[in-house]
Amino acid sequence: MFFAKYKEQYRQNLMLALPVMLTQLGQMTTQLADNLMVGNYGGTNPVPLAAVSFGGSVSFIFFIASIGVALGLTPLVGELYVKGEHKRSAALLHNGILFYVLLGFISSAAQYAAIPLMSYMRQPDEVVAMAIPYYKMLLASMPFVMLFFAFKSFLEGVGNTKVEMVVTIIANAVNIALNWVLIFGRMGFDEMGATGAGVSTLTARIIASILIVGWFASRPGYRPYLKGFSLRRWSWTTIRKLIRMGMPISAQAFTESSAFVGTSIMMGWLGTEALSANHISITVSNCSLMIVMAIGAATTIRVSHCYGMHDIPQLSQTIKASYHLVLLWNAIAAATFISLRFTIPAMFTQNAEVISITASLLVYAAMYQLSDGLQYVSCGALRGIQDVKIIMPIAVMAYWILNLPVGYMLAFHCGMGPNGLFAGYVVGLSAAAVLMISRLRKKIRYMRTA
């Protein structure tokens, strides 16, 4: 009876989520390939993997803040799409392309300016030296990333999640192939190590942006949305709308990612082995998170459509179905992390100490899976109903006031070391889940009585 009640909601959510899942899994496959190849390139030497971890962590905080702004396009387009307002949707796309690409250049400049600061983050000198060339490749890719996300967010708003899947799979295949060539120096190329992984990522992101723009422009059903596109279509009114929707999402993403980046930096204070173990644990945890993000993205799309049609009962059932799906997935992920906690790190490194630390961290990663899933779906639903201003205060409370201080105290004052830093995630993510669910329930009650 319970399954029959939500069967149609599961089906519709999964129809949207599955292509996004495959897209996210494709991206994670690339990250896994980067780490596996760099880790095996280093052998028992943890420095190359630690360098990729450090450079990627610093870059990620800019990356996630930038694409967070672009995610605001999806609910705006979703609401207009179900109302048939195609001209206003096209205006959003035109201004989104211009604004997001400009933001990509600004992000690249900010990341370049941050390079001198990397030496002051108390990381091992050899890790910083190897991380910087890799980091420079990532920062150079940001304008292409933002162009890709302008089209990706628009397509998700109209309910098309398949194109991004195909484009991402192709780009990731190129990335993996180039990793094999450039990291190890095959087919006549010089051995580039960690820098080779950065060059591969830059190339893949350029290809992804070219493919998605080319597909969009070649399809008769979508080509009209680009009609009249030029720099003169810049509209401050539309840009402000994109900023009002995107900035709170970006701020939440920045706050959450800063907790993970801050934890990674503190891991470096505990040694190269701890930093490498942290990178492996977060990489594996992110594999699970990609599925969660896909369900959250599907929730945003479906909720934005229900919101545009003012169908509150359908909206409520959509959210509940997403909760069921994400809880099931995260329970499976948690059990996998615990049961394979020694097997998984052995795939990345031959260093016995790194394997031992990673095995302990994966237990804590299993502990925060359910909370992480609940807060992601809740955040996706809040984006769908365009209630985004509350997200930032919740994120500050959960990640800056709870997560980072608790992790620091447990790690450095209570003698828990790396485990203490991961225990901070458990506290922060649990707080975020409780607060976001409370806010969402309050908004749905209000919409029912309005």
CSV table of C-alpha atoms in Angstrom, one decimal, residues 3-357:
chain,number,residue,atom,x,y,z
A,3,PHE,CA,4.8,1.6,-2.3
A,4,ALA,CA,1.6,2.0,-4.4
A,5,LYS,CA,1.0,5.4,-3.0
A,6,TYR,CA,4.4,6.7,-4.0
A,7,LYS,CA,5.1,4.5,-7.0
A,8,GLU,CA,4.4,7.2,-9.6
A,9,GLN,CA,6.4,9.7,-7.7
A,10,TYR,CA,9.4,7.3,-7.6
A,11,ARG,CA,9.1,6.7,-11.3
A,12,GLN,CA,9.0,10.4,-12.2
A,13,ASN,CA,11.8,11.3,-9.8
A,14,LEU,CA,14.0,8.5,-11.1
A,15,MET,CA,13.3,9.4,-14.8
A,16,LEU,CA,14.8,12.8,-14.1
A,17,ALA,CA,17.4,11.6,-11.6
A,18,LEU,CA,18.9,8.7,-13.5
A,19,PRO,CA,20.6,10.7,-16.3
A,20,VAL,CA,21.9,13.1,-13.7
A,21,MET,CA,23.1,10.2,-11.6
A,22,LEU,CA,25.0,8.8,-14.7
A,23,THR,CA,26.4,12.3,-15.3
A,24,GLN,CA,27.5,12.6,-11.7
A,25,LEU,CA,28.9,9.1,-11.7
A,26,GLY,CA,30.8,9.9,-14.9
A,27,GLN,CA,32.3,12.9,-13.2
A,28,MET,CA,33.2,10.8,-10.2
A,29,THR,CA,34.7,8.1,-12.4
A,30,THR,CA,37.0,10.8,-13.7
A,31,GLN,CA,37.9,11.9,-10.2
A,32,LEU,CA,38.5,8.3,-9.2
A,33,ALA,CA,40.6,7.8,-12.3
A,34,ASP,CA,42.7,10.9,-11.4
A,35,ASN,CA,43.2,9.7,-7.9
A,36,LEU,CA,43.8,6.1,-8.7
A,37,MET,CA,46.3,7.0,-11.5
A,38,VAL,CA,48.1,9.7,-9.4
A,39,GLY,CA,48.1,7.4,-6.4
A,40,ASN,CA,49.6,4.5,-8.3
A,41,TYR,CA,52.0,6.9,-10.0
A,42,GLY,CA,53.3,7.8,-6.5
A,43,GLY,CA,53.4,4.2,-5.3
A,44,THR,CA,54.4,4.3,-1.6
A,45,ASN,CA,55.2,8.0,-1.9
A,46,PRO,CA,52.0,9.9,-0.7
A,47,VAL,CA,53.1,13.3,-2.0
A,48,PRO,CA,51.6,13.2,-5.5
A,49,LEU,CA,48.2,12.2,-4.2
A,50,ALA,CA,48.4,14.7,-1.4
A,51,ALA,CA,49.3,17.4,-3.9
A,52,VAL,CA,46.2,16.6,-6.0
A,53,SER,CA,44.2,16.7,-2.8
A,54,PHE,CA,45.5,20.0,-1.7
A,55,GLY,CA,45.3,21.7,-5.1
A,56,GLY,CA,41.8,20.3,-5.8
A,57,SER,CA,40.6,21.3,-2.4
A,58,VAL,CA,41.6,25.0,-2.8
A,59,SER,CA,40.2,25.1,-6.3
A,60,PHE,CA,36.9,23.3,-5.3
A,61,ILE,CA,35.8,26.1,-3.0
A,62,PHE,CA,35.9,28.6,-5.9
A,63,PHE,CA,34.4,26.0,-8.3
A,64,ILE,CA,31.4,25.1,-6.1
A,65,ALA,CA,30.7,28.8,-5.2
A,66,SER,CA,30.7,29.7,-9.0
A,67,ILE,CA,28.5,26.8,-10.1
A,68,GLY,CA,26.2,27.5,-7.2
A,69,VAL,CA,25.2,30.8,-8.8
A,70,ALA,CA,24.4,29.0,-12.0
A,71,LEU,CA,22.1,26.5,-10.2
A,72,GLY,CA,19.7,29.4,-9.6
A,73,LEU,CA,18.7,29.3,-13.3
A,74,THR,CA,17.0,25.9,-13.0
A,75,PRO,CA,14.1,26.8,-10.7
A,76,LEU,CA,13.5,30.1,-12.5
A,77,VAL,CA,13.3,28.3,-15.9
A,78,GLY,CA,11.3,25.5,-14.4
A,79,GLU,CA,8.5,27.8,-13.2
A,80,LEU,CA,8.3,29.6,-16.6
A,81,TYR,CA,8.5,26.4,-18.6
A,82,VAL,CA,5.3,24.9,-17.2
A,83,LYS,CA,3.6,28.3,-17.8
A,84,GLY,CA,4.7,28.3,-21.4
A,85,GLU,CA,6.6,31.6,-21.1
A,86,HIS,CA,9.3,30.8,-23.6
A,87,LYS,CA,10.4,34.4,-24.3
A,88,ARG,CA,11.2,35.1,-20.7
A,89,SER,CA,13.0,31.7,-20.5
A,90,ALA,CA,15.1,32.7,-23.5
A,91,ALA,CA,16.0,36.0,-21.8
A,92,LEU,CA,17.1,34.1,-18.7
A,93,LEU,CA,19.3,31.9,-20.9
A,94,HIS,CA,20.9,34.8,-22.8
A,95,ASN,CA,21.8,36.7,-19.6
A,96,GLY,CA,22.8,33.5,-17.9
A,97,ILE,CA,25.4,32.7,-20.6
A,98,LEU,CA,26.8,36.3,-20.4
A,99,PHE,CA,26.8,36.5,-16.7
A,100,TYR,CA,28.1,33.0,-15.8
A,101,VAL,CA,31.0,33.1,-18.3
A,102,LEU,CA,32.0,36.5,-16.9
A,103,LEU,CA,31.8,35.0,-13.4
A,104,GLY,CA,34.0,32.2,-14.7
A,105,PHE,CA,36.8,34.7,-15.6
A,106,ILE,CA,36.4,36.4,-12.3
A,107,SER,CA,36.7,33.1,-10.5
A,108,SER,CA,39.9,32.2,-12.5
A,109,ALA,CA,41.4,35.6,-11.5
A,110,ALA,CA,40.5,35.1,-7.8
A,111,GLN,CA,42.0,31.6,-7.8
A,112,TYR,CA,45.2,32.9,-9.5
A,113,ALA,CA,45.5,35.6,-6.8
A,114,ALA,CA,45.2,32.9,-4.1
A,115,ILE,CA,48.3,31.1,-5.3
A,116,PRO,CA,50.7,33.0,-3.0
A,117,LEU,CA,48.5,32.1,0.0
A,118,MET,CA,48.9,28.4,-0.6
A,119,SER,CA,52.4,28.5,1.0
A,120,TYR,CA,50.9,29.9,4.2
A,121,MET,CA,48.4,27.0,4.8
A,122,ARG,CA,50.9,24.9,6.8
A,123,GLN,CA,51.1,22.2,4.2
A,124,PRO,CA,54.3,20.2,3.5
A,125,ASP,CA,56.5,22.3,1.2
A,126,GLU,CA,56.8,19.4,-1.3
A,127,VAL,CA,53.0,19.1,-1.5
A,128,VAL,CA,52.5,22.8,-2.2
A,129,ALA,CA,55.2,22.8,-4.9
A,130,MET,CA,53.6,19.9,-6.8
A,131,ALA,CA,50.0,21.2,-6.2
A,132,ILE,CA,50.4,24.6,-7.8
A,133,PRO,CA,50.9,23.5,-11.5
A,134,TYR,CA,47.9,21.1,-11.1
A,135,TYR,CA,45.9,24.0,-9.5
A,136,LYS,CA,46.7,26.4,-12.4
A,137,MET,CA,45.1,24.0,-14.9
A,138,LEU,CA,41.9,23.8,-12.8
A,139,LEU,CA,41.6,27.6,-12.6
A,140,ALA,CA,42.1,28.0,-16.3
A,141,SER,CA,39.0,25.8,-16.9
A,142,MET,CA,36.5,28.0,-15.0
A,143,PRO,CA,35.1,30.0,-18.0
A,144,PHE,CA,34.4,26.7,-19.8
A,145,VAL,CA,32.8,25.2,-16.7
A,146,MET,CA,30.4,28.1,-16.3
A,147,LEU,CA,29.4,28.0,-20.0
A,148,PHE,CA,28.6,24.4,-19.6
A,149,PHE,CA,26.6,25.0,-16.5
A,150,ALA,CA,24.6,27.8,-18.1
A,151,PHE,CA,23.2,25.3,-20.7
A,152,LYS,CA,23.1,22.4,-18.2
A,153,SER,CA,20.9,24.4,-15.7
A,154,PHE,CA,18.6,25.7,-18.5
A,155,LEU,CA,18.1,22.2,-19.8
A,156,GLU,CA,17.4,20.8,-16.3
A,157,GLY,CA,14.8,23.6,-15.9
A,158,VAL,CA,12.8,22.3,-18.9
A,159,GLY,CA,13.2,18.7,-17.7
A,160,ASN,CA,16.0,17.5,-20.0
A,161,THR,CA,18.7,15.8,-18.1
A,162,LYS,CA,19.9,13.4,-20.8
A,163,VAL,CA,22.0,15.7,-22.8
A,164,GLU,CA,24.3,16.6,-19.9
A,165,MET,CA,24.7,12.9,-19.3
A,166,VAL,CA,26.0,12.1,-22.8
A,167,VAL,CA,28.2,15.2,-23.0
A,168,THR,CA,29.8,14.4,-19.6
A,169,ILE,CA,30.4,10.7,-20.4
A,170,ILE,CA,32.2,11.7,-23.7
A,171,ALA,CA,34.3,14.4,-21.9
A,172,ASN,CA,35.2,12.1,-19.1
A,173,ALA,CA,36.3,9.3,-21.5
A,174,VAL,CA,38.7,11.9,-23.0
A,175,ASN,CA,39.9,12.8,-19.5
A,176,ILE,CA,40.7,9.3,-18.5
A,177,ALA,CA,42.5,8.6,-21.8
A,178,LEU,CA,44.6,11.7,-21.4
A,179,ASN,CA,45.4,10.8,-17.8
A,180,TRP,CA,46.8,7.5,-18.9
A,181,VAL,CA,48.9,9.3,-21.5
A,182,LEU,CA,50.1,12.4,-19.6
A,183,ILE,CA,50.5,11.2,-16.0
A,184,PHE,CA,52.7,8.3,-16.9
A,185,GLY,CA,54.3,9.7,-20.1
A,186,ARG,CA,53.0,7.3,-22.7
A,187,MET,CA,52.7,7.4,-26.5
A,188,GLY,CA,55.8,9.7,-26.8
A,189,PHE,CA,54.6,12.3,-24.3
A,190,ASP,CA,56.7,13.5,-21.4
A,191,GLU,CA,55.8,12.1,-17.9
A,192,MET,CA,53.9,14.9,-16.2
A,193,GLY,CA,52.6,13.3,-13.0
A,194,ALA,CA,50.0,15.4,-11.1
A,195,THR,CA,50.3,18.2,-13.7
A,196,GLY,CA,49.2,15.8,-16.4
A,197,ALA,CA,45.9,15.1,-14.4
A,198,GLY,CA,45.3,18.9,-14.4
A,199,VAL,CA,45.9,19.2,-18.2
A,200,SER,CA,43.5,16.3,-18.8
A,201,THR,CA,40.8,18.0,-16.7
A,202,LEU,CA,41.2,21.3,-18.5
A,203,THR,CA,40.9,19.6,-21.9
A,204,ALA,CA,37.8,17.6,-20.8
A,205,ARG,CA,36.0,20.7,-19.5
A,206,ILE,CA,36.7,22.6,-22.8
A,207,ILE,CA,35.3,19.7,-24.8
A,208,ALA,CA,32.2,19.4,-22.6
A,209,SER,CA,31.3,23.1,-23.1
A,210,ILE,CA,31.8,22.8,-26.9
A,211,LEU,CA,29.6,19.7,-27.1
A,212,ILE,CA,26.7,21.0,-25.1
A,213,VAL,CA,26.6,24.4,-26.9
A,214,GLY,CA,26.9,22.5,-30.3
A,215,TRP,CA,24.0,20.2,-29.4
A,216,PHE,CA,21.8,23.0,-28.2
A,217,ALA,CA,22.3,25.1,-31.3
A,218,SER,CA,21.8,22.2,-33.6
A,219,ARG,CA,18.3,21.1,-32.3
A,220,PRO,CA,15.3,22.8,-33.9
A,221,GLY,CA,13.4,22.6,-30.6
A,222,TYR,CA,16.0,24.5,-28.7
A,223,ARG,CA,17.6,26.7,-31.3
A,224,PRO,CA,14.9,29.4,-31.0
A,225,TYR,CA,16.0,30.0,-27.4
A,226,LEU,CA,19.3,31.4,-28.8
A,227,LYS,CA,17.6,33.6,-31.4
A,228,GLY,CA,18.9,37.2,-31.1
A,229,PHE,CA,21.7,36.3,-28.7
A,230,SER,CA,24.3,39.1,-28.4
A,231,LEU,CA,26.1,41.2,-25.8
A,232,ARG,CA,23.3,43.8,-26.2
A,233,ARG,CA,20.8,41.3,-24.6
A,234,TRP,CA,22.5,42.1,-21.2
A,235,SER,CA,19.7,43.1,-18.9
A,236,TRP,CA,20.5,44.3,-15.4
A,237,THR,CA,16.9,43.4,-14.3
A,238,THR,CA,17.4,39.8,-15.4
A,239,ILE,CA,20.9,39.6,-14.0
A,240,ARG,CA,19.6,40.8,-10.7
A,241,LYS,CA,17.0,38.1,-10.8
A,242,LEU,CA,19.7,35.5,-11.5
A,243,ILE,CA,21.8,36.9,-8.6
A,244,ARG,CA,18.9,36.9,-6.1
A,245,MET,CA,18.2,33.3,-6.8
A,246,GLY,CA,21.8,32.1,-7.4
A,247,MET,CA,23.7,33.9,-4.7
A,248,PRO,CA,22.1,32.2,-1.6
A,249,ILE,CA,22.6,28.8,-3.3
A,250,SER,CA,26.2,29.8,-4.0
A,251,ALA,CA,26.7,31.0,-0.5
A,252,GLN,CA,25.3,27.7,0.9
A,253,ALA,CA,27.6,25.7,-1.4
A,254,PHE,CA,30.6,27.9,-0.5
A,255,THR,CA,29.9,27.5,3.3
A,256,GLU,CA,29.5,23.8,3.1
A,257,SER,CA,32.5,23.3,0.8
A,258,SER,CA,34.6,25.6,3.0
A,259,ALA,CA,34.0,23.2,5.9
A,260,PHE,CA,35.4,20.3,3.8
A,261,VAL,CA,38.3,22.5,2.5
A,262,GLY,CA,39.0,23.7,6.1
A,263,THR,CA,39.0,20.1,7.3
A,264,SER,CA,41.4,19.1,4.5
A,265,ILE,CA,43.8,21.9,5.4
A,266,MET,CA,43.7,20.8,9.1
A,267,MET,CA,44.4,17.3,7.9
A,268,GLY,CA,47.6,18.6,6.4
A,269,TRP,CA,48.6,19.8,9.9
A,270,LEU,CA,48.5,16.1,10.9
A,271,GLY,CA,50.9,15.0,8.2
A,272,THR,CA,51.0,13.9,4.5
A,273,GLU,CA,49.6,10.5,5.3
A,274,ALA,CA,46.5,12.0,7.0
A,275,LEU,CA,46.0,14.4,4.1
A,276,SER,CA,46.2,11.5,1.6
A,277,ALA,CA,43.8,9.4,3.7
A,278,ASN,CA,41.4,12.4,3.9
A,279,HIS,CA,41.5,12.7,0.1
A,280,ILE,CA,40.7,9.0,-0.5
A,281,SER,CA,37.8,9.1,2.1
A,282,ILE,CA,36.3,12.3,0.6
A,283,THR,CA,36.7,10.9,-2.9
A,284,VAL,CA,34.8,7.7,-2.0
A,285,SER,CA,32.2,9.6,0.0
A,286,ASN,CA,31.7,11.9,-3.0
A,287,CYS,CA,30.8,8.8,-5.1
A,288,SER,CA,27.8,8.3,-2.9
A,289,LEU,CA,27.1,12.1,-2.8
A,290,MET,CA,26.8,12.2,-6.6
A,291,ILE,CA,23.7,10.0,-6.4
A,292,VAL,CA,22.3,12.1,-3.6
A,293,MET,CA,23.0,15.3,-5.7
A,294,ALA,CA,21.2,13.7,-8.6
A,295,ILE,CA,18.1,13.0,-6.5
A,296,GLY,CA,18.3,16.6,-5.2
A,297,ALA,CA,18.5,18.0,-8.7
A,298,ALA,CA,15.5,15.9,-9.8
A,299,THR,CA,13.7,17.2,-6.7
A,300,THR,CA,14.4,20.8,-7.7
A,301,ILE,CA,13.1,20.2,-11.2
A,302,ARG,CA,9.9,18.5,-10.2
A,303,VAL,CA,9.2,20.8,-7.3
A,304,SER,CA,9.7,23.9,-9.5
A,305,HIS,CA,7.2,22.5,-12.0
A,306,CYS,CA,4.7,21.7,-9.2
A,307,TYR,CA,5.3,25.2,-7.7
A,308,GLY,CA,4.6,26.8,-11.1
A,309,MET,CA,1.3,24.9,-11.4
A,310,HIS,CA,0.5,25.6,-7.7
A,311,ASP,CA,0.0,21.8,-7.2
A,312,ILE,CA,0.9,21.6,-3.5
A,313,PRO,CA,-0.3,18.0,-2.9
A,314,GLN,CA,1.9,16.8,-5.8
A,315,LEU,CA,4.8,18.9,-4.6
A,316,SER,CA,4.6,17.3,-1.1
A,317,GLN,CA,4.5,13.8,-2.4
A,318,THR,CA,7.4,14.5,-4.7
A,319,ILE,CA,9.6,15.6,-1.8
A,320,LYS,CA,8.6,12.6,0.4
A,321,ALA,CA,9.4,10.2,-2.5
A,322,SER,CA,12.8,11.8,-2.8
A,323,TYR,CA,13.4,11.3,0.9
A,324,HIS,CA,12.6,7.6,0.6
A,325,LEU,CA,15.0,7.2,-2.4
A,326,VAL,CA,17.9,9.0,-0.8
A,327,LEU,CA,17.5,7.2,2.6
A,328,LEU,CA,17.6,3.9,0.8
A,329,TRP,CA,20.7,4.8,-1.2
A,330,ASN,CA,22.6,6.2,1.8
A,331,ALA,CA,21.9,3.2,3.9
A,332,ILE,CA,23.4,1.0,1.2
A,333,ALA,CA,26.4,3.4,0.9
A,334,ALA,CA,27.0,3.4,4.7
A,335,ALA,CA,27.0,-0.4,4.8
A,336,THR,CA,29.5,-0.5,1.9
A,337,PHE,CA,31.9,2.0,3.5
A,338,ILE,CA,32.0,0.0,6.7
A,339,SER,CA,32.3,-3.5,5.2
A,340,LEU,CA,35.0,-2.5,2.6
A,341,ARG,CA,36.9,0.1,4.7
A,342,PHE,CA,40.2,-1.7,4.3
A,343,THR,CA,39.7,-2.9,0.7
A,344,ILE,CA,38.8,0.5,-0.7
A,345,PRO,CA,42.0,2.5,0.3
A,346,ALA,CA,44.2,-0.4,-0.9
A,347,MET,CA,43.0,0.4,-4.4
A,348,PHE,CA,44.5,3.9,-4.1
A,349,THR,CA,47.8,3.5,-2.4
A,350,GLN,CA,50.3,1.0,-1.1
A,351,ASN,CA,51.1,3.0,2.0
A,352,ALA,CA,50.1,1.0,5.1
A,353,GLU,CA,49.6,4.1,7.3
A,354,VAL,CA,47.4,5.8,4.8
A,355,ILE,CA,45.3,2.7,4.4
A,356,SER,CA,44.8,2.4,8.2
A,357,ILE,CA,43.8,6.0,8.6
